[in-house]
Short mmCIF file of C-alpha atoms in Angstrom, two decimals:
data_model
loop_
_atom_site.label_atom_id
_atom_site.label_comp_id
_atom_site.label_asym_id
_atom_site.label_seq_id
_atom_site.Cartn_x
_atom_site.Cartn_y
_atom_site.Cartn_z
CA MET A 1 96.24 172.84 41.82
CA LEU A 2 93.80 169.93 42.02
CA LYS A 3 92.13 169.12 45.35
CA LEU A 4 90.72 165.94 46.84
CA GLU A 5 88.75 166.28 50.02
CA ASN A 6 86.60 164.42 52.53
CA ASP A 7 85.65 165.07 56.14
CA GLN A 8 89.13 164.04 57.36
CA LEU A 9 91.75 165.08 54.80
CA LEU A 10 92.48 167.73 52.20
CA VAL A 11 94.89 166.53 49.51
CA GLU A 12 96.45 168.78 46.89
CA VAL A 13 98.21 167.60 43.71
CA ALA A 14 100.00 169.73 41.14
CA ALA A 15 99.79 169.03 37.41
CA GLN A 16 103.57 169.53 37.29
CA GLY A 17 104.91 166.03 37.77
CA ALA A 18 101.48 164.96 39.11
CA GLU A 19 103.18 165.62 42.44
CA LEU A 20 101.48 165.56 45.82
CA GLN A 21 101.71 168.94 47.55
CA LYS A 22 99.70 168.44 50.73
CA ILE A 23 98.02 165.81 52.92
CA TYR A 24 96.25 168.03 55.42
CA HIS A 25 94.48 166.98 58.62
CA LYS A 26 91.38 169.16 58.56
CA LYS A 27 90.33 168.89 62.21
CA GLU A 28 93.72 169.57 63.79
CA LYS A 29 95.03 171.76 60.96
CA PHE A 30 98.41 170.28 60.15
CA ASP A 31 100.10 168.79 57.10
CA TYR A 32 101.55 165.29 57.12
CA LEU A 33 103.53 166.03 53.98
CA TRP A 34 106.81 167.97 53.88
CA ASP A 35 106.33 171.58 52.75
CA GLY A 36 109.17 171.67 50.20
CA ASN A 37 111.32 174.21 52.02
CA PRO A 38 114.24 174.70 49.57
CA ASP A 39 116.66 175.33 52.44
CA PHE A 40 116.54 171.56 52.90
CA TRP A 41 114.80 169.96 49.89
CA GLY A 42 112.47 171.73 47.50
CA SER A 43 110.17 168.84 46.64
CA HIS A 44 107.24 167.12 48.36
CA ALA A 45 106.65 163.73 46.74
CA PRO A 46 108.10 163.34 43.22
CA ASN A 47 107.03 160.49 40.98
CA LEU A 48 110.03 158.58 39.65
CA PHE A 49 109.96 157.39 36.02
CA PRO A 50 111.45 155.93 33.80
CA ILE A 51 114.46 155.40 36.11
CA ILE A 52 115.08 155.48 39.83
CA GLY A 53 118.24 157.08 41.16
CA ARG A 54 121.12 158.18 38.97
CA LEU A 55 122.76 156.59 35.95
CA ASN A 56 126.52 156.57 35.60
CA GLU A 57 127.38 159.92 34.00
CA TYR A 58 123.57 160.38 33.68
CA LYS A 59 123.82 158.24 30.52
CA TYR A 60 122.83 154.88 29.07
CA ASN A 61 123.42 153.09 25.77
CA LYS A 62 120.83 151.76 23.34
CA ASP A 63 121.31 150.49 19.77
CA GLY A 64 124.69 152.15 19.39
CA GLN A 65 123.51 155.52 20.69
CA THR A 66 124.01 157.22 24.03
CA TYR A 67 121.10 158.92 25.76
CA GLU A 68 120.96 161.10 28.88
CA LEU A 69 118.40 160.98 31.69
CA PRO A 70 118.22 163.16 34.80
CA GLN A 71 118.27 161.62 38.26
CA HIS A 72 114.95 159.84 38.96
CA GLY A 73 113.90 160.33 35.34
CA PHE A 74 111.79 163.04 33.76
CA ALA A 75 108.20 162.50 34.91
CA LYS A 76 108.71 165.06 37.67
CA ASP A 77 109.63 167.70 35.07
CA PHE A 78 106.55 167.48 32.83
CA GLU A 79 103.04 168.79 33.23
CA PHE A 80 100.49 165.97 33.22
CA GLU A 81 97.06 166.08 31.65
CA VAL A 82 94.19 165.83 34.13
CA ALA A 83 92.08 163.01 32.68
CA GLU A 84 89.59 162.73 35.54
CA SER A 85 88.78 164.75 38.63
CA SER A 86 86.28 164.41 41.47
CA ALA A 87 86.23 164.98 45.22
CA ALA A 88 87.69 161.52 45.84
CA LYS A 89 89.75 160.74 42.74
CA ALA A 90 92.15 162.39 40.32
CA VAL A 91 93.76 160.80 37.26
CA PHE A 92 96.88 162.31 35.66
CA VAL A 93 98.36 161.21 32.32
CA LEU A 94 101.73 161.73 30.67
CA LYS A 95 102.26 160.46 27.12
CA SER A 96 105.55 160.15 25.31
CA ASN A 97 106.40 163.10 23.09
CA GLU A 98 109.35 164.56 21.18
CA GLU A 99 111.00 165.78 24.38
CA THR A 100 110.71 162.45 26.19
CA GLN A 101 111.81 160.47 23.15
CA ALA A 102 115.02 162.53 22.90
CA MET A 103 115.89 161.12 26.35
CA TYR A 104 114.02 157.83 26.24
CA PRO A 105 113.14 156.50 22.74
CA TYR A 106 110.00 154.58 23.65
CA ASP A 107 106.27 155.19 23.20
CA PHE A 108 104.43 155.01 26.52
CA THR A 109 101.54 156.27 28.58
CA LEU A 110 102.10 156.87 32.29
CA THR A 111 98.90 157.20 34.33
CA ILE A 112 98.97 158.23 38.00
CA THR A 113 95.73 157.93 39.96
CA TYR A 114 95.13 159.40 43.42
CA SER A 115 92.18 157.98 45.35
CA LEU A 116 91.06 159.32 48.73
CA GLU A 117 88.97 157.19 51.08
CA GLY A 118 88.61 158.11 54.74
CA PRO A 119 92.10 158.62 56.21
CA GLU A 120 93.82 156.80 53.31
CA LEU A 121 95.32 158.04 50.05
CA LYS A 122 96.13 155.49 47.34
CA VAL A 123 98.71 156.29 44.67
CA ALA A 124 98.41 153.98 41.65
CA TYR A 125 100.78 153.82 38.67
CA LYS A 126 99.93 152.35 35.28
CA VAL A 127 102.57 152.18 32.57
CA LYS A 128 101.56 151.11 29.05
CA ASN A 129 104.18 150.27 26.43
CA HIS A 130 103.05 151.35 22.96
CA SER A 131 106.44 150.58 21.40
CA ALA A 132 107.07 147.66 19.07
CA GLU A 133 109.89 146.50 21.35
CA THR A 134 110.43 145.62 24.99
CA MET A 135 110.56 148.74 27.16
CA PRO A 136 112.86 148.84 30.23
CA PHE A 137 111.76 151.17 33.03
CA SER A 138 111.52 151.75 36.75
CA ILE A 139 108.75 153.40 38.76
CA GLY A 140 108.51 154.65 42.31
CA GLY A 141 107.27 157.18 44.82
CA HIS A 142 109.23 159.68 46.93
CA PRO A 143 106.83 161.10 49.57
CA ALA A 144 108.39 163.09 52.41
CA PHE A 145 106.72 163.31 55.82
CA ASN A 146 107.19 165.93 58.50
CA ILE A 147 108.98 165.00 61.71
CA PRO A 148 107.59 165.96 64.12
CA MET A 149 103.96 165.95 63.00
CA ASN A 150 101.68 168.70 64.20
CA GLY A 151 104.70 170.16 66.00
CA GLU A 152 104.49 167.51 68.71
CA GLY A 153 107.72 166.03 70.06
CA THR A 154 111.15 165.86 68.44
CA TYR A 155 112.79 163.98 65.57
CA ASP A 156 114.38 161.47 67.91
CA ASP A 157 111.00 160.62 69.49
CA TYR A 158 109.92 158.86 66.31
CA THR A 159 110.37 155.32 65.10
CA LEU A 160 109.99 153.61 61.73
CA THR A 161 108.56 150.13 61.97
CA ILE A 162 108.38 147.63 59.12
CA ASP A 163 105.93 144.74 59.10
CA PRO A 164 106.42 141.89 59.13
CA LYS A 165 109.18 142.67 61.62
CA LYS A 166 112.50 141.15 60.61
CA GLU A 167 116.21 141.80 60.22
CA VAL A 168 116.96 143.40 56.85
CA SER A 169 119.91 144.31 54.65
CA TYR A 170 120.51 147.40 52.55
CA PHE A 171 122.60 148.44 49.56
CA GLU A 172 125.79 150.29 50.43
CA ILE A 173 125.79 153.78 48.88
CA ASP A 174 129.31 154.83 47.89
CA PRO A 175 129.70 157.40 46.51
CA VAL A 176 126.33 159.11 47.02
CA PRO A 177 123.97 158.52 45.23
CA TYR A 178 125.42 155.40 43.55
CA ARG A 179 125.54 151.87 44.88
CA SER A 180 128.91 150.27 45.56
CA GLY A 181 127.59 146.84 44.62
CA ASP A 182 127.79 145.57 48.19
CA LYS A 183 125.03 144.94 50.73
CA LYS A 184 125.13 145.25 54.50
CA PRO A 185 122.92 144.23 57.40
CA PHE A 186 120.92 147.22 58.61
CA LYS A 187 122.16 147.13 62.18
CA ASP A 188 120.38 150.35 63.20
CA MET A 189 117.06 148.64 62.54
CA GLU A 190 116.46 146.02 65.22
CA ASN A 191 113.69 143.51 64.61
CA GLY A 192 112.07 145.84 62.12
CA ILE A 193 112.22 148.97 64.27
CA LEU A 194 114.41 151.99 63.54
CA LYS A 195 114.75 154.69 66.18
CA MET A 196 114.92 157.89 64.18
CA ASN A 197 118.08 159.98 64.33
CA HIS A 198 119.87 162.04 61.73
CA GLU A 199 123.17 160.22 62.17
CA THR A 200 121.71 157.10 60.53
CA PHE A 201 121.27 159.06 57.27
CA ARG A 202 124.51 161.07 57.21
CA ASP A 203 125.98 158.93 54.43
CA GLY A 204 122.93 159.05 52.17
CA LEU A 205 119.89 157.08 51.22
CA ILE A 206 119.16 153.62 52.61
CA ILE A 207 117.65 151.15 50.13
CA ILE A 208 116.41 148.05 51.88
CA ASP A 209 116.67 144.86 49.85
CA GLU A 210 113.64 143.01 51.18
CA PRO A 211 110.78 142.24 48.76
CA ASN A 212 108.37 141.01 51.44
CA ILE A 213 107.87 144.20 53.46
CA GLU A 214 104.16 145.00 53.66
CA THR A 215 103.94 148.26 55.60
CA VAL A 216 106.13 150.99 57.07
CA THR A 217 104.81 153.02 60.01
CA LEU A 218 106.18 156.37 61.15
CA ALA A 219 105.00 157.16 64.67
CA SER A 220 105.96 158.49 68.10
CA PRO A 221 104.83 157.59 71.63
CA ASN A 222 104.59 161.34 72.23
CA ASN A 223 102.20 162.00 69.35
CA LYS A 224 98.91 160.33 68.44
CA HIS A 225 99.48 161.09 64.75
CA GLY A 226 101.56 159.25 62.17
CA VAL A 227 101.43 157.45 58.85
CA THR A 228 101.51 153.87 57.63
CA VAL A 229 102.67 153.34 54.05
CA ASP A 230 101.68 150.09 52.34
CA VAL A 231 104.65 149.21 50.09
CA SER A 232 103.78 145.55 49.56
CA GLU A 233 103.68 145.78 45.75
CA PHE A 234 107.26 147.08 45.51
CA PRO A 235 110.46 145.01 45.83
CA TYR A 236 112.60 147.74 47.44
CA LEU A 237 112.09 150.29 50.20
CA CYS A 238 114.15 153.48 50.32
CA LEU A 239 114.50 155.73 53.38
CA TRP A 240 116.05 159.16 52.92
CA THR A 241 116.46 162.59 54.39
CA LYS A 242 118.85 165.32 53.28
CA GLU A 243 122.44 164.25 53.80
CA GLN A 244 124.60 166.20 56.25
CA MET A 245 121.64 168.31 57.38
CA ASP A 246 119.26 167.92 60.31
CA ALA A 247 116.26 168.15 58.01
CA PRO A 248 112.83 167.79 59.70
CA PHE A 249 111.45 165.13 57.36
CA ILE A 250 111.85 161.53 56.28
CA CYS A 251 111.05 160.05 52.87
CA ILE A 252 109.42 156.62 52.77
CA GLU A 253 109.91 155.55 49.17
CA PRO A 254 108.50 152.46 47.45
CA PHE A 255 110.98 151.59 44.69
CA TYR A 256 110.51 149.34 41.67
CA GLY A 257 114.07 149.84 40.47
CA LEU A 258 117.52 150.87 41.71
CA PRO A 259 120.25 153.46 41.11
CA ASP A 260 123.30 152.34 39.16
CA VAL A 261 126.27 150.60 40.70
CA ILE A 262 129.19 153.01 40.26
CA GLY A 263 131.10 152.20 37.09
CA GLU A 264 130.75 152.37 33.34
CA VAL A 265 127.79 153.57 31.32
CA GLY A 266 125.56 150.60 30.51
CA THR A 267 122.14 149.76 29.12
CA LEU A 268 118.82 150.05 30.89
CA GLU A 269 118.06 146.39 30.18
CA GLU A 270 121.07 145.37 32.27
CA LYS A 271 120.11 147.42 35.34
CA GLU A 272 119.36 145.46 38.48
CA GLY A 273 115.69 145.73 39.45
CA ILE A 274 114.54 147.02 36.05
CA ILE A 275 111.06 146.17 34.71
CA LEU A 276 110.98 144.77 31.17
CA LEU A 277 107.58 145.49 29.64
CA GLU A 278 106.69 143.76 26.41
CA ALA A 279 105.10 145.56 23.48
CA GLU A 280 101.49 146.66 24.15
CA GLU A 281 101.59 145.34 27.70
CA GLN A 282 101.02 147.37 30.84
CA LYS A 283 102.31 147.31 34.40
CA ASP A 284 100.15 148.31 37.39
CA VAL A 285 101.55 148.94 40.85
CA ALA A 286 100.33 151.05 43.80
CA PHE A 287 101.07 152.17 47.34
CA THR A 288 98.80 153.59 50.03
CA ILE A 289 99.40 156.25 52.67
CA ALA A 290 97.19 155.69 55.71
CA THR A 291 97.13 158.63 58.14
CA PHE A 292 96.21 158.53 61.81
#
């Protein structure tokens, strides 16, 4: 386990999946990040690559062959190399190998950098395409935050606020976790503010189709602590907690990509929201978690 630390926060990251394990408030001794209780959901903050969501039948076609990819891709399943480590910064690297190429026949380097400054943690992704052809991929984060924080208040005390405040639409999920192909106005979110309740998430994840959201703030009037996630570099925002369970967390997920619309197996190039990276080019994108 690799640790980043300053006078305010202790952050822990595992080499497995380069996944965040803890964002700990040192003075008041509580964790902002979900603890991974498997009774609800056994992860903390997976990194999603080279797809987001689930493919139809977990499959896609390329050059006359059919390949299989797990939901949210495989980055979460591999141990990353630690390329750099200090009190304020950690750099993790995953390079394509025989196992990845059996699922995803491209040469790539995925670099994930965690940088800690004061009360803020930056998560930066860099994807380099070493293939001789265009590489289709998606990238995203999946951090889960405790509700309530520091044991103060209840789930329903909290709100999620997007800025700039606006009315937004979301992709209908039917059946879970696929998209139906339709979009709906997000009526539970009024002028950018969602009052938290589990009923909103009974039918699955909510992917907001609004590329101009800058920040998402999780807070409560009954608690001085919360988080603001800067998602401004990502075109989609996903909100999720475990379906059909009153789970004490919410995921605030910056997405650069989308799950499949339910239907036939297709190609990655045809997926809505996919990134097409030319040979020897790289894509950089980041989000920041600001704690208070």
